[in-house]
Amino acid sequence: MALKATVLKARLNISDMDRGYYQEHAFSLAQHPSETPNRIMVRLLAFMLNASETLTFSKGLSDEGEPELAERDLTGDITLWVAFGQPDEKWLRKASAQAKAVRLYTYGGRTVPLWLAQNKAALARLPELEIWEFSEEDLDALTGWFERSMTFQCSITEGVLYLNNDDESLTITPIRIKDRS
């Protein structure tokens, strides 16, 4: 029997001073049985950094060929494809062919430099691709906040996320690895 996804609730109050975006978002997320709390938190951080009225999560991890997080224009074309982890270069190439911009949020500590070195030439050929990394320390601290129902206040200034929940505060600094060409 297949394991079912766990439904998580998230409420994000986002004040992005860099983009002049101020909004509250409430949504449900499906946590696939194989998905770690770290990965869920990366998905939430990526949402906060790219938040808009049209940014949406896919229905699940197994939607082949669809971005897990995407922004679409009024015609349905993908303007922003957001990916996570250390995906296969072929998958990133496909995303780059379908979207005007692709942002990859990677994590995993010591495995990230190895993955980057193995894929350096291929990644350089993707002008739509931007790569960001979250440090292990930042993610470990944030994963301590992981619950089935989460509420965060997020302020973004100069690319740095200042997060608060009811009890604690954290500062998360994404590291830019590759700019769009």
Tab-separated table of N, CA, C and O in Angstrom, residues 33-155:
chain	number	residue	atom	x	y	z
A	33	PRO	N	5.953	11.315	1.558
A	33	PRO	CA	6.577	10.491	2.606
A	33	PRO	C	8.108	10.479	2.573
A	33	PRO	O	8.745	10.336	3.610
A	34	SER	N	8.702	10.673	1.389
A	34	SER	CA	10.162	10.665	1.299
A	34	SER	C	10.778	12.056	1.496
A	34	SER	O	11.997	12.195	1.506
A	35	GLU	N	9.947	13.068	1.664
A	35	GLU	CA	10.437	14.448	1.751
A	35	GLU	C	10.798	14.810	3.191
A	35	GLU	O	9.995	14.652	4.106
A	36	THR	N	12.001	15.331	3.367
A	36	THR	CA	12.484	15.688	4.705
A	36	THR	C	11.940	17.046	5.141
A	36	THR	O	11.580	17.883	4.302
A	37	PRO	N	11.925	17.304	6.451
A	37	PRO	CA	11.550	18.634	6.930
A	37	PRO	C	12.463	19.729	6.363
A	37	PRO	O	11.987	20.831	6.070
A	38	ASN	N	13.760	19.439	6.183
A	38	ASN	CA	14.665	20.428	5.582
A	38	ASN	C	14.155	20.865	4.213
A	38	ASN	O	14.164	22.045	3.884
A	39	ARG	N	13.747	19.904	3.401
A	39	ARG	CA	13.283	20.228	2.048
A	39	ARG	C	11.995	21.054	2.088
A	39	ARG	O	11.816	21.976	1.297
A	40	ILE	N	11.102	20.732	3.014
A	40	ILE	CA	9.883	21.529	3.177
A	40	ILE	C	10.256	22.974	3.495
A	40	ILE	O	9.699	23.920	2.941
A	41	MET	N	11.215	23.150	4.399
A	41	MET	CA	11.612	24.501	4.774
A	41	MET	C	12.266	25.239	3.610
A	41	MET	O	12.061	26.440	3.454
A	42	VAL	N	13.016	24.537	2.772
A	42	VAL	CA	13.582	25.155	1.567
A	42	VAL	C	12.456	25.608	0.649
A	42	VAL	O	12.504	26.708	0.081
A	43	ARG	N	11.420	24.795	0.511
A	43	ARG	CA	10.270	25.186	-0.317
A	43	ARG	C	9.616	26.458	0.224
A	43	ARG	O	9.267	27.364	-0.542
A	44	LEU	N	9.475	26.549	1.552
A	44	LEU	CA	8.875	27.752	2.141
A	44	LEU	C	9.776	28.973	1.970
A	44	LEU	O	9.291	30.063	1.652
A	45	LEU	N	11.081	28.797	2.163
A	45	LEU	CA	12.013	29.919	1.965
A	45	LEU	C	11.964	30.413	0.521
A	45	LEU	O	11.956	31.621	0.272
A	46	ALA	N	11.933	29.490	-0.434
A	46	ALA	CA	11.864	29.872	-1.851
A	46	ALA	C	10.575	30.635	-2.131
A	46	ALA	O	10.571	31.616	-2.878
A	47	PHE	N	9.470	30.188	-1.524
A	47	PHE	CA	8.216	30.913	-1.706
A	47	PHE	C	8.359	32.336	-1.175
A	47	PHE	O	7.955	33.297	-1.845
A	48	MET	N	8.926	32.483	0.024
A	48	MET	CA	9.079	33.812	0.617
A	48	MET	C	9.918	34.725	-0.270
A	48	MET	O	9.583	35.893	-0.465
A	49	LEU	N	11.001	34.198	-0.825
A	49	LEU	CA	11.907	35.007	-1.651
A	49	LEU	C	11.303	35.404	-2.995
A	49	LEU	O	11.729	36.383	-3.604
A	50	ASN	N	10.327	34.652	-3.470
A	50	ASN	CA	9.748	34.894	-4.795
A	50	ASN	C	8.258	35.215	-4.738
A	50	ASN	O	7.598	35.242	-5.777
A	51	ALA	N	7.720	35.446	-3.562
A	51	ALA	CA	6.280	35.591	-3.364
A	51	ALA	C	5.650	36.590	-4.327
A	51	ALA	O	6.204	37.655	-4.603
A	52	SER	N	4.505	36.191	-4.835
A	52	SER	CA	3.685	37.059	-5.676
A	52	SER	C	2.262	36.513	-5.634
A	52	SER	O	2.023	35.422	-5.111
A	53	GLU	N	1.346	37.245	-6.213
A	53	GLU	CA	-0.047	36.800	-6.260
A	53	GLU	C	-0.230	35.592	-7.167
A	53	GLU	O	-1.206	34.860	-7.037
A	54	THR	N	0.705	35.373	-8.087
A	54	THR	CA	0.554	34.276	-9.046
A	54	THR	C	1.515	33.114	-8.811
A	54	THR	O	1.512	32.158	-9.575
A	55	LEU	N	2.322	33.165	-7.768
A	55	LEU	CA	3.253	32.081	-7.454
A	55	LEU	C	2.490	30.953	-6.764
A	55	LEU	O	1.805	31.182	-5.771
A	56	THR	N	2.604	29.737	-7.301
A	56	THR	CA	1.856	28.613	-6.742
A	56	THR	C	2.707	27.347	-6.689
A	56	THR	O	3.583	27.134	-7.528
A	57	PHE	N	2.392	26.511	-5.703
A	57	PHE	CA	2.998	25.191	-5.598
A	57	PHE	C	2.234	24.221	-6.493
A	57	PHE	O	1.026	24.377	-6.699
A	58	SER	N	2.929	23.199	-6.987
A	58	SER	CA	2.253	22.152	-7.753
A	58	SER	C	1.449	21.292	-6.788
A	58	SER	O	1.588	21.395	-5.566
A	59	LYS	N	0.644	20.408	-7.346
A	59	LYS	CA	-0.185	19.548	-6.511
A	59	LYS	C	0.633	18.497	-5.765
A	59	LYS	O	0.238	18.020	-4.724
A	60	GLY	N	1.789	18.113	-6.309
A	60	GLY	CA	2.584	17.085	-5.650
A	60	GLY	C	3.956	16.943	-6.265
A	60	GLY	O	4.251	17.518	-7.305
A	61	LEU	N	4.806	16.132	-5.626
A	61	LEU	CA	6.164	15.931	-6.123
A	61	LEU	C	6.198	15.109	-7.398
A	61	LEU	O	7.163	15.147	-8.139
A	62	SER	N	5.142	14.356	-7.658
A	62	SER	CA	5.184	13.446	-8.797
A	62	SER	C	4.532	14.013	-10.058
A	62	SER	O	4.230	13.282	-10.969
A	63	ASP	N	4.318	15.318	-10.122
A	63	ASP	CA	3.803	15.943	-11.337
A	63	ASP	C	4.954	16.059	-12.330
A	63	ASP	O	5.678	17.050	-12.356
A	64	GLU	N	5.149	15.010	-13.121
A	64	GLU	CA	6.270	14.974	-14.062
A	64	GLU	C	6.217	16.145	-15.031
A	64	GLU	O	5.176	16.456	-15.595
A	65	GLY	N	7.347	16.777	-15.211
A	65	GLY	CA	7.448	17.861	-16.176
A	65	GLY	C	6.892	19.189	-15.709
A	65	GLY	O	6.897	20.152	-16.450
A	66	GLU	N	6.401	19.240	-14.494
A	66	GLU	CA	5.838	20.478	-13.954
A	66	GLU	C	6.732	20.996	-12.831
A	66	GLU	O	7.262	20.220	-12.050
A	67	PRO	N	6.867	22.308	-12.723
A	67	PRO	CA	7.653	22.862	-11.611
A	67	PRO	C	6.922	22.668	-10.284
A	67	PRO	O	5.694	22.708	-10.237
A	68	GLU	N	7.676	22.471	-9.217
A	68	GLU	CA	7.072	22.356	-7.886
A	68	GLU	C	6.552	23.703	-7.409
A	68	GLU	O	5.628	23.763	-6.607
A	69	LEU	N	7.182	24.766	-7.879
A	69	LEU	CA	6.780	26.125	-7.537
A	69	LEU	C	6.936	26.949	-8.806
A	69	LEU	O	7.997	26.907	-9.431
A	70	ALA	N	5.880	27.640	-9.200
A	70	ALA	CA	5.948	28.366	-10.471
A	70	ALA	C	5.094	29.616	-10.444
A	70	ALA	O	4.119	29.724	-9.711
A	71	GLU	N	5.495	30.541	-11.289
A	71	GLU	CA	4.721	31.749	-11.543
A	71	GLU	C	4.373	31.716	-13.030
A	71	GLU	O	5.251	31.462	-13.860
A	72	ARG	N	3.120	31.958	-13.335
A	72	ARG	CA	2.659	31.934	-14.728
A	72	ARG	C	2.053	33.282	-15.088
A	72	ARG	O	1.493	33.966	-14.244
A	73	ASP	N	2.145	33.613	-16.383
A	73	ASP	CA	1.506	34.847	-16.835
A	73	ASP	C	0.054	34.553	-17.190
A	73	ASP	O	-0.434	33.428	-17.025
A	74	LEU	N	-0.657	35.543	-17.704
A	74	LEU	CA	-2.085	35.383	-18.004
A	74	LEU	C	-2.359	34.377	-19.110
A	74	LEU	O	-3.465	33.840	-19.201
A	75	THR	N	-1.364	34.092	-19.938
A	75	THR	CA	-1.549	33.099	-21.009
A	75	THR	C	-1.255	31.684	-20.530
A	75	THR	O	-1.463	30.731	-21.272
A	76	GLY	N	-0.765	31.545	-19.296
A	76	GLY	CA	-0.425	30.232	-18.762
A	76	GLY	C	1.033	29.858	-18.951
A	76	GLY	O	1.480	28.810	-18.481
A	77	ASP	N	1.789	30.714	-19.652
A	77	ASP	CA	3.216	30.444	-19.825
A	77	ASP	C	3.939	30.620	-18.498
A	77	ASP	O	3.606	31.495	-17.697
A	78	ILE	N	4.960	29.807	-18.285
A	78	ILE	CA	5.729	29.858	-17.043
A	78	ILE	C	6.746	30.991	-17.139
A	78	ILE	O	7.618	30.984	-18.002
A	79	THR	N	6.615	31.960	-16.249
A	79	THR	CA	7.582	33.064	-16.209
A	79	THR	C	8.704	32.771	-15.218
A	79	THR	O	9.813	33.256	-15.379
A	80	LEU	N	8.399	31.975	-14.184
A	80	LEU	CA	9.413	31.598	-13.197
A	80	LEU	C	9.201	30.137	-12.804
A	80	LEU	O	8.121	29.758	-12.362
A	81	TRP	N	10.236	29.343	-12.979
A	81	TRP	CA	10.239	27.929	-12.587
A	81	TRP	C	11.206	27.813	-11.425
A	81	TRP	O	12.368	28.152	-11.549
A	82	VAL	N	10.729	27.362	-10.272
A	82	VAL	CA	11.578	27.219	-9.095
A	82	VAL	C	11.817	25.735	-8.836
A	82	VAL	O	10.872	24.946	-8.777
A	83	ALA	N	13.095	25.382	-8.699
A	83	ALA	CA	13.496	23.997	-8.450
A	83	ALA	C	14.264	23.925	-7.134
A	83	ALA	O	14.763	24.940	-6.640
A	84	PHE	N	14.383	22.699	-6.602
A	84	PHE	CA	15.003	22.501	-5.301
A	84	PHE	C	15.999	21.349	-5.343
A	84	PHE	O	15.840	20.408	-6.106
A	85	GLY	N	17.017	21.439	-4.487
A	85	GLY	CA	17.953	20.336	-4.326
A	85	GLY	C	19.086	20.371	-5.319
A	85	GLY	O	19.642	21.424	-5.623
A	86	GLN	N	19.413	19.204	-5.849
A	86	GLN	CA	20.512	19.039	-6.795
A	86	GLN	C	20.007	18.191	-7.964
A	86	GLN	O	20.392	17.034	-8.120
A	87	PRO	N	19.137	18.776	-8.778
A	87	PRO	CA	18.497	18.001	-9.847
A	87	PRO	C	19.463	17.667	-10.980
A	87	PRO	O	20.529	18.273	-11.131
A	88	ASP	N	19.040	16.738	-11.781
A	88	ASP	CA	19.775	16.347	-12.972
A	88	ASP	C	19.840	17.532	-13.939
A	88	ASP	O	18.861	18.261	-14.104
A	89	GLU	N	20.972	17.700	-14.568
A	89	GLU	CA	21.172	18.818	-15.505
A	89	GLU	C	20.155	18.777	-16.636
A	89	GLU	O	19.683	19.818	-17.103
A	90	LYS	N	19.766	17.588	-17.094
A	90	LYS	CA	18.782	17.467	-18.175
A	90	LYS	C	17.440	18.049	-17.752
A	90	LYS	O	16.752	18.681	-18.545
A	91	TRP	N	17.092	17.860	-16.495
A	91	TRP	CA	15.841	18.393	-15.974
A	91	TRP	C	15.889	19.921	-15.933
A	91	TRP	O	14.928	20.592	-16.276
A	92	LEU	N	17.039	20.480	-15.538
A	92	LEU	CA	17.196	21.937	-15.515
A	92	LEU	C	17.172	22.510	-16.933
A	92	LEU	O	16.651	23.603	-17.156
A	93	ARG	N	17.726	21.783	-17.878
A	93	ARG	CA	17.697	22.222	-19.269
A	93	ARG	C	16.248	22.279	-19.767
A	93	ARG	O	15.845	23.223	-20.447
A	94	LYS	N	15.460	21.276	-19.404
A	94	LYS	CA	14.046	21.252	-19.781
A	94	LYS	C	13.302	22.443	-19.163
A	94	LYS	O	12.521	23.115	-19.831
A	95	ALA	N	13.575	22.713	-17.886
A	95	ALA	CA	12.946	23.849	-17.211
A	95	ALA	C	13.326	25.151	-17.912
A	95	ALA	O	12.484	26.023	-18.144
A	96	SER	N	14.601	25.286	-18.282
A	96	SER	CA	15.085	26.503	-18.949
A	96	SER	C	14.436	26.692	-20.309
A	96	SER	O	14.236	27.823	-20.752
A	97	ALA	N	14.108	25.608	-20.978
A	97	ALA	CA	13.455	25.706	-22.286
A	97	ALA	C	11.990	26.123	-22.157
A	97	ALA	O	11.423	26.707	-23.083
A	98	GLN	N	11.376	25.849	-20.997
A	98	GLN	CA	9.949	26.136	-20.823
A	98	GLN	C	9.656	27.435	-20.082
A	98	GLN	O	8.527	27.910	-20.109
A	99	ALA	N	10.655	27.995	-19.390
A	99	ALA	CA	10.400	29.176	-18.562
A	99	ALA	C	11.332	30.317	-18.928
A	99	ALA	O	12.438	30.100	-19.415
A	100	LYS	N	10.878	31.518	-18.665
A	100	LYS	CA	11.714	32.701	-18.909
A	100	LYS	C	12.835	32.800	-17.891
A	100	LYS	O	13.903	33.326	-18.193
A	101	ALA	N	12.590	32.307	-16.665
A	101	ALA	CA	13.606	32.331	-15.605
A	101	ALA	C	13.473	31.057	-14.783
A	101	ALA	O	12.360	30.579	-14.538
A	102	VAL	N	14.619	30.517	-14.366
A	102	VAL	CA	14.653	29.326	-13.510
A	102	VAL	C	15.521	29.657	-12.304
A	102	VAL	O	16.640	30.144	-12.462
A	103	ARG	N	14.978	29.403	-11.112
A	103	ARG	CA	15.756	29.593	-9.882
A	103	ARG	C	15.855	28.254	-9.176
A	103	ARG	O	14.845	27.608	-8.901
A	104	LEU	N	17.076	27.863	-8.902
A	104	LEU	CA	17.341	26.630	-8.179
A	104	LEU	C	17.809	26.988	-6.785
A	104	LEU	O	18.745	27.774	-6.618
A	105	TYR	N	17.136	26.431	-5.776
A	105	TYR	CA	17.528	26.605	-4.389
A	105	TYR	C	18.090	25.270	-3.917
A	105	TYR	O	17.369	24.290	-3.788
A	106	THR	N	19.399	25.260	-3.709
A	106	THR	CA	20.075	24.031	-3.354
A	106	THR	C	20.465	24.046	-1.883
A	106	THR	O	20.543	25.099	-1.258
A	107	TYR	N	20.675	22.870	-1.361
A	107	TYR	CA	21.026	22.695	0.049
A	107	TYR	C	21.666	21.315	0.173
A	107	TYR	O	21.612	20.509	-0.745
A	108	GLY	N	22.278	21.043	1.276
A	108	GLY	CA	22.876	19.731	1.466
A	108	GLY	C	24.315	19.780	1.934
A	108	GLY	O	25.004	18.768	1.921
A	109	GLY	N	24.778	20.966	2.318
A	109	GLY	CA	26.109	21.066	2.893
A	109	GLY	C	27.222	20.676	1.944
A	109	GLY	O	27.375	21.260	0.880
A	110	ARG	N	27.980	19.664	2.318
A	110	ARG	CA	29.184	19.275	1.569
A	110	ARG	C	28.897	18.686	0.193
A	110	ARG	O	29.794	18.623	-0.641
A	111	THR	N	27.680	18.249	-0.060
A	111	THR	CA	27.383	17.660	-1.368
A	111	THR	C	27.182	18.713	-2.454
A	111	THR	O	27.314	18.420	-3.634
A	112	VAL	N	26.867	19.944	-2.057
A	112	VAL	CA	26.605	20.999	-3.041
A	112	VAL	C	27.839	21.316	-3.890
A	112	VAL	O	27.740	21.317	-5.129
A	113	PRO	N	29.020	21.571	-3.308
A	113	PRO	CA	30.193	21.855	-4.156
A	113	PRO	C	30.538	20.703	-5.114
A	113	PRO	O	30.935	20.951	-6.246
A	114	LEU	N	30.354	19.480	-4.661
A	114	LEU	CA	30.616	18.326	-5.525
A	114	LEU	C	29.650	18.310	-6.707
A	114	LEU	O	30.055	18.146	-7.858
A	115	TRP	N	28.356	18.517	-6.427
A	115	TRP	CA	27.341	18.548	-7.486
A	115	TRP	C	27.638	19.687	-8.472
A	115	TRP	O	27.553	19.506	-9.684
A	116	LEU	N	27.999	20.855	-7.934
A	116	LEU	CA	28.313	22.001	-8.801
A	116	LEU	C	29.514	21.704	-9.692
A	116	LEU	O	29.499	22.020	-10.881
A	117	ALA	N	30.554	21.095	-9.128
A	117	ALA	CA	31.751	20.768	-9.910
A	117	ALA	C	31.435	19.767	-11.016
A	117	ALA	O	31.913	19.912	-12.145
A	118	GLN	N	30.612	18.778	-10.724
A	118	GLN	CA	30.252	17.767	-11.714
A	118	GLN	C	29.407	18.340	-12.842
A	118	GLN	O	29.425	17.828	-13.954
A	119	ASN	N	28.665	19.392	-12.566
A	119	ASN	CA	27.726	19.948	-13.547
A	119	ASN	C	28.099	21.341	-14.037
A	119	ASN	O	27.303	21.987	-14.706
A	120	LYS	N	29.284	21.813	-13.703
A	120	LYS	CA	29.687	23.196	-13.972
A	120	LYS	C	29.493	23.607	-15.431
A	120	LYS	O	28.870	24.628	-15.725
A	121	ALA	N	30.026	22.837	-16.359
A	121	ALA	CA	29.945	23.192	-17.780
A	121	ALA	C	28.496	23.214	-18.258
A	121	ALA	O	28.073	24.137	-18.964
A	122	ALA	N	27.723	22.217	-17.873
A	122	ALA	CA	26.327	22.140	-18.317
A	122	ALA	C	25.507	23.288	-17.737
A	122	ALA	O	24.674	23.881	-18.433
A	123	LEU	N	25.727	23.618	-16.473
A	123	LEU	CA	24.973	24.697	-15.836
A	123	LEU	C	25.315	26.059	-16.443
A	123	LEU	O	24.449	26.930	-16.545
A	124	ALA	N	26.543	26.221	-16.864
A	124	ALA	CA	26.973	27.486	-17.479
A	124	ALA	C	26.257	27.737	-18.804
A	124	ALA	O	26.128	28.882	-19.229
A	125	ARG	N	25.782	26.684	-19.451
A	125	ARG	CA	25.084	26.822	-20.742
A	125	ARG	C	23.602	27.162	-20.580
A	125	ARG	O	22.879	27.229	-21.569
A	126	LEU	N	23.156	27.395	-19.361
A	126	LEU	CA	21.740	27.697	-19.117
A	126	LEU	C	21.598	29.153	-18.669
A	126	LEU	O	21.655	29.459	-17.478
A	127	PRO	N	21.417	30.080	-19.625
A	127	PRO	CA	21.384	31.506	-19.263
A	127	PRO	C	20.180	31.899	-18.406
A	127	PRO	O	20.229	32.906	-17.699
A	128	GLU	N	19.093	31.113	-18.446
A	128	GLU	CA	17.906	31.437	-17.654
A	128	GLU	C	18.061	31.041	-16.194
A	128	GLU	O	17.255	31.407	-15.345
A	129	LEU	N	19.110	30.241	-15.888
A	129	LEU	CA	19.266	29.642	-14.566
A	129	LEU	C	20.023	30.517	-13.585
A	129	LEU	O	21.091	31.035	-13.885
A	130	GLU	N	19.434	30.642	-12.403
A	130	GLU	CA	20.039	31.301	-11.256
A	130	GLU	C	20.122	30.235	-10.156
A	130	GLU	O	19.175	29.473	-9.973
A	131	ILE	N	21.239	30.148	-9.446
A	131	ILE	CA	21.381	29.139	-8.390
A	131	ILE	C	21.685	29.819	-7.060
A	131	ILE	O	22.557	30.682	-6.983
A	132	TRP	N	20.953	29.382	-6.046
A	132	TRP	CA	21.113	29.880	-4.684
A	132	TRP	C	21.315	28.683	-3.752
A	132	TRP	O	20.791	27.609	-4.007
A	133	GLU	N	22.036	28.914	-2.667
A	133	GLU	CA	22.246	27.855	-1.676
A	133	GLU	C	21.857	28.352	-0.295
A	133	GLU	O	22.108	29.502	0.065
A	134	PHE	N	21.231	27.460	0.480
A	134	PHE	CA	20.967	27.708	1.888
A	134	PHE	C	21.963	26.885	2.687
A	134	PHE	O	22.153	25.698	2.419
A	135	SER	N	22.613	27.512	3.665
A	135	SER	CA	23.618	26.797	4.455
A	135	SER	C	22.952	25.752	5.339
A	135	SER	O	21.779	25.874	5.720
A	136	GLU	N	23.732	24.739	5.662
A	136	GLU	CA	23.257	23.679	6.554
A	136	GLU	C	22.854	24.243	7.914
A	136	GLU	O	21.848	23.842	8.483
A	137	GLU	N	23.649	25.173	8.412
A	137	GLU	CA	23.378	25.758	9.724
A	137	GLU	C	22.048	26.508	9.734
A	137	GLU	O	21.248	26.374	10.669
A	138	ASP	N	21.810	27.328	8.695
A	138	ASP	CA	20.553	28.069	8.605
A	138	ASP	C	19.362	27.117	8.537
A	138	ASP	O	18.361	27.301	9.227
A	139	LEU	N	19.480	26.085	7.691
A	139	LEU	CA	18.369	25.145	7.533
A	139	LEU	C	18.124	24.328	8.792
A	139	LEU	O	16.968	24.081	9.150
A	140	ASP	N	19.196	23.915	9.450
A	140	ASP	CA	19.023	23.147	10.690
A	140	ASP	C	18.284	23.981	11.734
A	140	ASP	O	17.396	23.476	12.426
A	141	ALA	N	18.631	25.256	11.845
A	141	ALA	CA	17.949	26.138	12.802
A	141	ALA	C	16.477	26.294	12.426
A	141	ALA	O	15.593	26.195	13.287
A	142	LEU	N	16.197	26.519	11.152
A	142	LEU	CA	14.817	26.703	10.708
A	142	LEU	C	14.011	25.419	10.828
A	142	LEU	O	12.823	25.450	11.159
A	143	THR	N	14.628	24.278	10.574
A	143	THR	CA	13.917	23.006	10.662
A	143	THR	C	13.449	22.743	12.095
A	143	THR	O	12.479	22.021	12.302
A	144	GLY	N	14.093	23.362	13.065
A	144	GLY	CA	13.611	23.282	14.444
A	144	GLY	C	12.217	23.886	14.601
A	144	GLY	O	11.528	23.598	15.580
A	145	TRP	N	11.794	24.694	13.665
A	145	TRP	CA	10.463	25.313	13.695
A	145	TRP	C	9.411	24.467	12.970
A	145	TRP	O	8.239	24.821	12.926
A	146	PHE	N	9.821	23.368	12.368
A	146	PHE	CA	8.928	22.537	11.549
A	146	PHE	C	7.804	21.943	12.401
A	146	PHE	O	8.039	21.307	13.420
A	147	GLU	N	6.573	22.191	11.950
A	147	GLU	CA	5.374	21.629	12.569
A	147	GLU	C	4.338	21.405	11.478
A	147	GLU	O	4.496	21.891	10.359
A	148	ARG	N	3.275	20.721	11.806
A	148	ARG	CA	2.214	20.503	10.809
A	148	ARG	C	1.460	21.783	10.487
A	148	ARG	O	0.863	21.915	9.432
A	149	SER	N	1.495	22.750	11.390
A	149	SER	CA	0.894	24.055	11.155
A	149	SER	C	1.924	25.111	11.550
A	149	SER	O	2.357	25.131	12.706
A	150	MET	N	2.326	25.938	10.589
A	150	MET	CA	3.403	26.911	10.826
A	150	MET	C	2.944	28.312	10.444
A	150	MET	O	2.274	28.487	9.436
A	151	THR	N	3.347	29.284	11.263
A	151	THR	CA	3.080	30.691	10.976
A	151	THR	C	4.397	31.446	11.134
A	151	THR	O	5.039	31.351	12.179
A	152	PHE	N	4.778	32.170	10.082
A	152	PHE	CA	6.014	32.941	10.109
A	152	PHE	C	5.758	34.372	9.666
A	152	PHE	O	4.962	34.611	8.768
A	153	GLN	N	6.474	35.303	10.281
A	153	GLN	CA	6.570	36.658	9.780
A	153	GLN	C	7.946	36.733	9.124
A	153	GLN	O	8.942	36.318	9.719
A	154	CYS	N	7.983	37.249	7.919
A	154	CYS	CA	9.228	37.303	7.157
A	154	CYS	C	9.439	38.704	6.613
A	154	CYS	O	8.591	39.238	5.905
A	155	SER	N	10.582	39.276	6.962
A	155	SER	CA	11.005	40.548	6.372
A	155	SER	C	12.234	40.258	5.534
A	155	SER	O	13.135	39.536	5.977
